[in-house]
Coordinates of C-alpha atoms in Angstrom, one line a residue:
M1 CA 0.0 0.0 0.0
L2 CA 2.8 2.4 1.0
K3 CA 4.8 1.5 -2.1
K4 CA 1.8 2.2 -4.4
W5 CA 1.2 5.5 -2.7
M6 CA 4.8 6.6 -3.1
K7 CA 4.9 5.6 -6.8
K8 CA 2.0 8.0 -7.4
I9 CA 4.0 10.9 -6.0
S10 CA 6.1 12.7 -8.6
F11 CA 8.4 14.2 -6.0
P12 CA 11.4 11.9 -5.2
I13 CA 10.5 11.6 -1.5
V14 CA 12.9 8.8 -0.6
P15 CA 16.1 10.4 -2.1
A16 CA 15.0 13.7 -0.4
V17 CA 14.7 12.0 3.0
L18 CA 18.0 10.2 2.6
L19 CA 19.6 13.5 1.6
V20 CA 18.3 15.2 4.7
I21 CA 19.5 12.4 7.0
G22 CA 22.9 12.4 5.3
F23 CA 23.1 16.2 5.9
L24 CA 22.2 15.9 9.5
L25 CA 24.7 13.1 10.1
A26 CA 27.5 15.1 8.4
A27 CA 26.6 18.2 10.4
A28 CA 26.7 16.2 13.7
A29 CA 30.0 14.6 12.7
I30 CA 31.5 18.0 11.8
F31 CA 30.4 19.4 15.2
I32 CA 31.9 16.6 17.1
F33 CA 35.2 16.8 15.3
A34 CA 35.4 20.5 15.6
S35 CA 34.7 20.3 19.4
L36 CA 37.4 17.7 19.9
S37 CA 39.9 19.5 17.7
E38 CA 39.4 22.7 19.6
E39 CA 40.4 21.0 22.8
I40 CA 43.4 19.4 21.2
V41 CA 44.6 22.8 19.9
E42 CA 44.1 24.3 23.4
K43 CA 45.9 21.2 24.9
E44 CA 43.0 20.5 27.2
P45 CA 42.8 16.9 28.5
F46 CA 39.6 14.9 27.9
E47 CA 38.2 13.6 31.2
F48 CA 36.5 10.6 29.5
D49 CA 39.8 9.4 27.9
P50 CA 41.3 7.7 31.0
V51 CA 38.0 6.5 32.2
I52 CA 37.3 4.6 28.9
I53 CA 40.9 3.4 28.7
D54 CA 40.7 1.9 32.1
A55 CA 37.4 0.3 31.4
V56 CA 38.5 -1.3 28.1
R57 CA 41.8 -2.5 29.4
S58 CA 40.3 -4.0 32.6
Y59 CA 39.1 -6.9 30.4
S60 CA 42.7 -7.8 29.3
S61 CA 43.4 -11.4 28.7
P62 CA 45.5 -13.5 26.3
G63 CA 42.4 -14.6 24.4
L64 CA 41.1 -11.0 24.1
D65 CA 44.6 -9.9 23.0
R66 CA 44.3 -12.1 20.0
V67 CA 40.8 -10.8 19.2
M68 CA 41.9 -7.2 19.4
L69 CA 45.0 -7.9 17.3
F70 CA 42.7 -9.4 14.6
F71 CA 40.5 -6.3 14.6
T72 CA 43.4 -3.9 14.4
E73 CA 44.9 -5.9 11.5
I74 CA 41.8 -5.7 9.4
G75 CA 41.9 -2.0 9.8
S76 CA 45.6 -1.6 8.9
K77 CA 46.8 0.2 5.8
L78 CA 48.0 -3.1 4.3
A79 CA 44.8 -4.9 4.9
L80 CA 42.6 -2.1 3.6
G81 CA 44.8 -1.7 0.6
I82 CA 44.5 -5.4 -0.3
L83 CA 40.7 -5.4 0.4
L84 CA 40.3 -2.3 -1.7
A85 CA 42.0 -4.0 -4.7
V86 CA 39.7 -7.0 -4.2
G87 CA 36.6 -4.8 -3.9
M88 CA 37.5 -2.9 -7.1
L89 CA 38.1 -6.1 -9.1
W90 CA 34.7 -7.4 -7.9
L91 CA 33.0 -4.2 -8.9
W92 CA 34.5 -4.4 -12.4
F93 CA 34.2 -8.1 -13.2
K94 CA 30.9 -8.8 -11.4
R95 CA 29.0 -5.5 -11.7
Q96 CA 30.8 -3.6 -14.5
N97 CA 30.5 -0.6 -12.1
L98 CA 33.2 1.8 -13.3
W99 CA 31.9 4.7 -11.4
G100 CA 31.7 2.6 -8.2
M101 CA 35.3 1.6 -8.7
V102 CA 36.4 5.2 -9.2
F103 CA 34.6 6.5 -6.1
F104 CA 35.6 3.5 -4.0
L105 CA 39.3 4.3 -4.7
L106 CA 38.6 8.1 -4.2
A107 CA 36.9 7.4 -0.8
V108 CA 39.6 5.1 0.6
G109 CA 42.7 6.8 -1.0
G110 CA 41.4 10.3 -0.3
G111 CA 40.5 9.4 3.2
G112 CA 44.0 8.1 3.9
L113 CA 45.5 11.4 2.5
L114 CA 43.0 13.5 4.6
N115 CA 43.9 11.6 7.7
L116 CA 47.6 12.2 7.1
L117 CA 47.0 15.9 6.7
L118 CA 44.9 16.1 9.9
K119 CA 47.5 14.1 11.9
N120 CA 50.3 16.5 10.9
A121 CA 48.0 19.5 11.5
F122 CA 47.3 18.6 15.2
Q123 CA 50.5 16.6 16.0
R124 CA 49.1 14.9 19.1
K125 CA 51.4 12.4 20.7
R126 CA 50.2 8.8 21.3
P127 CA 49.3 7.7 24.8
N128 CA 52.2 6.4 26.9
A129 CA 50.3 3.4 28.4
D130 CA 52.4 0.3 27.9
P131 CA 51.1 -0.3 24.3
L132 CA 50.8 -4.0 23.2
V133 CA 51.8 -3.1 19.6
E134 CA 54.1 -0.6 18.0
A135 CA 52.5 2.4 16.3
L136 CA 54.3 5.3 14.5
G137 CA 53.2 8.8 13.8
F138 CA 50.8 11.1 15.5
S139 CA 47.6 10.1 17.3
F140 CA 44.8 12.4 16.3
P141 CA 42.6 11.5 14.6
S142 CA 42.9 7.7 14.5
G143 CA 43.8 6.4 11.0
H144 CA 42.4 3.0 11.8
A145 CA 39.1 4.4 12.9
M146 CA 38.9 6.8 10.0
G147 CA 40.0 4.2 7.4
S148 CA 37.6 1.6 8.7
M149 CA 34.7 4.0 8.7
V150 CA 35.4 4.9 5.1
Y151 CA 36.2 1.4 3.7
Y152 CA 33.6 -0.7 5.5
G153 CA 31.1 2.1 5.4
F154 CA 31.4 2.3 1.6
L155 CA 31.0 -1.5 1.4
G156 CA 27.8 -1.1 3.5
Y157 CA 26.5 1.5 1.1
L158 CA 27.2 -0.8 -1.9
V159 CA 25.4 -3.6 -0.2
V160 CA 22.4 -1.5 0.8
R161 CA 22.2 -0.2 -2.8
S162 CA 22.4 -3.7 -4.3
K163 CA 19.5 -6.0 -5.2
R164 CA 20.2 -8.5 -2.4
K165 CA 17.4 -9.6 -0.1
P166 CA 16.7 -7.4 2.9
L167 CA 17.9 -10.1 5.3
R168 CA 21.2 -10.4 3.6
K169 CA 21.6 -6.6 3.5
T170 CA 21.0 -6.4 7.2
G171 CA 23.4 -9.2 7.9
W172 CA 26.2 -7.6 5.9
T173 CA 25.5 -4.2 7.3
L174 CA 25.8 -5.5 10.9
L175 CA 29.0 -7.3 10.0
F176 CA 30.6 -4.1 8.7
A177 CA 29.3 -2.2 11.8
V178 CA 31.0 -4.8 14.1
A179 CA 34.2 -4.4 12.1
I180 CA 34.2 -0.6 12.4
I181 CA 33.4 -0.7 16.1
G182 CA 35.8 -3.5 16.9
I183 CA 38.7 -1.8 15.1
G184 CA 38.2 1.4 17.1
I185 CA 38.0 -0.5 20.4
S186 CA 41.1 -2.5 19.5
R187 CA 43.2 0.6 19.2
I188 CA 42.2 1.7 22.7
Y189 CA 42.7 -1.8 24.1
L190 CA 46.2 -2.1 22.5
G191 CA 47.2 1.3 24.1
V192 CA 48.0 3.2 20.9
H193 CA 45.1 5.6 20.8
Y194 CA 43.0 7.7 23.1
P195 CA 39.2 7.3 22.9
S196 CA 39.0 10.9 21.6
D197 CA 41.3 9.9 18.7
I198 CA 38.8 7.2 17.8
I199 CA 35.8 9.4 18.0
A200 CA 37.5 12.0 15.9
G201 CA 38.5 9.4 13.3
Y202 CA 35.0 8.1 13.1
S203 CA 33.6 11.7 12.7
A204 CA 36.1 12.8 10.0
G205 CA 35.7 9.4 8.2
L206 CA 31.9 9.7 8.2
V207 CA 32.0 13.2 6.7
W208 CA 34.3 12.1 3.9
L209 CA 32.3 9.0 3.3
L210 CA 29.1 10.9 3.0
L211 CA 30.7 13.4 0.6
C212 CA 31.9 10.5 -1.6
I213 CA 28.6 8.8 -1.6
A214 CA 26.7 12.0 -2.4
A215 CA 29.0 12.6 -5.3
L216 CA 28.6 9.1 -6.6
E217 CA 24.8 9.3 -6.3
A218 CA 24.9 12.6 -8.2
V219 CA 26.8 10.8 -11.0
Y220 CA 24.3 8.0 -11.1
F221 CA 21.4 10.5 -11.2
Y222 CA 22.7 12.4 -14.1
K223 CA 23.7 9.3 -16.0
Q224 CA 20.3 7.6 -15.8
P225 CA 18.1 7.9 -18.9
R226 CA 15.5 10.6 -18.9
R227 CA 11.9 10.1 -20.0

């Protein structure tokens, strides 16, 4: 009934609603990142950082160490680079989706460059909390958090936009969400990032992801045949 009613409406209500939601998400992410970056510039400590670090690391165990190392590995530059190449090959040979390939590369590659620029702009040192792995470079915003948000977020967008059954879409989307959250928690657990780094990485990654998706949707819109 709802679908029939929506088909009778000439105004593209679903794209309009999604556009508004995307705008609100981007605005919220920009606000969060701006608030965090302001405190970093003023060198003000975040009260929630040590509280969250202590809470996460209180669950330390050899088994959980292995789980967190797995999550941090699937968010590394090497892993994302390999997965990006696989994803682009799949888009070309299975879907013949040239524009999807282009924007997938732009999203992940551009996100990595943006993260490097932001790190060098703020130059926040990493926490000195007996890290379980070696990490180089500056801390804010987290490259793992930002990269996972962009990569797995873009995969989630491709799945939602596909013609798969709703149950499969939900399953894949939840899997990508678990990967994004797990990667962020792993960086705190392993002692190489503050929680504020993770939140900033997610925020910056979300803004960049939404920009890339909006640009790709604009390309699809202008390339579709007109009646």
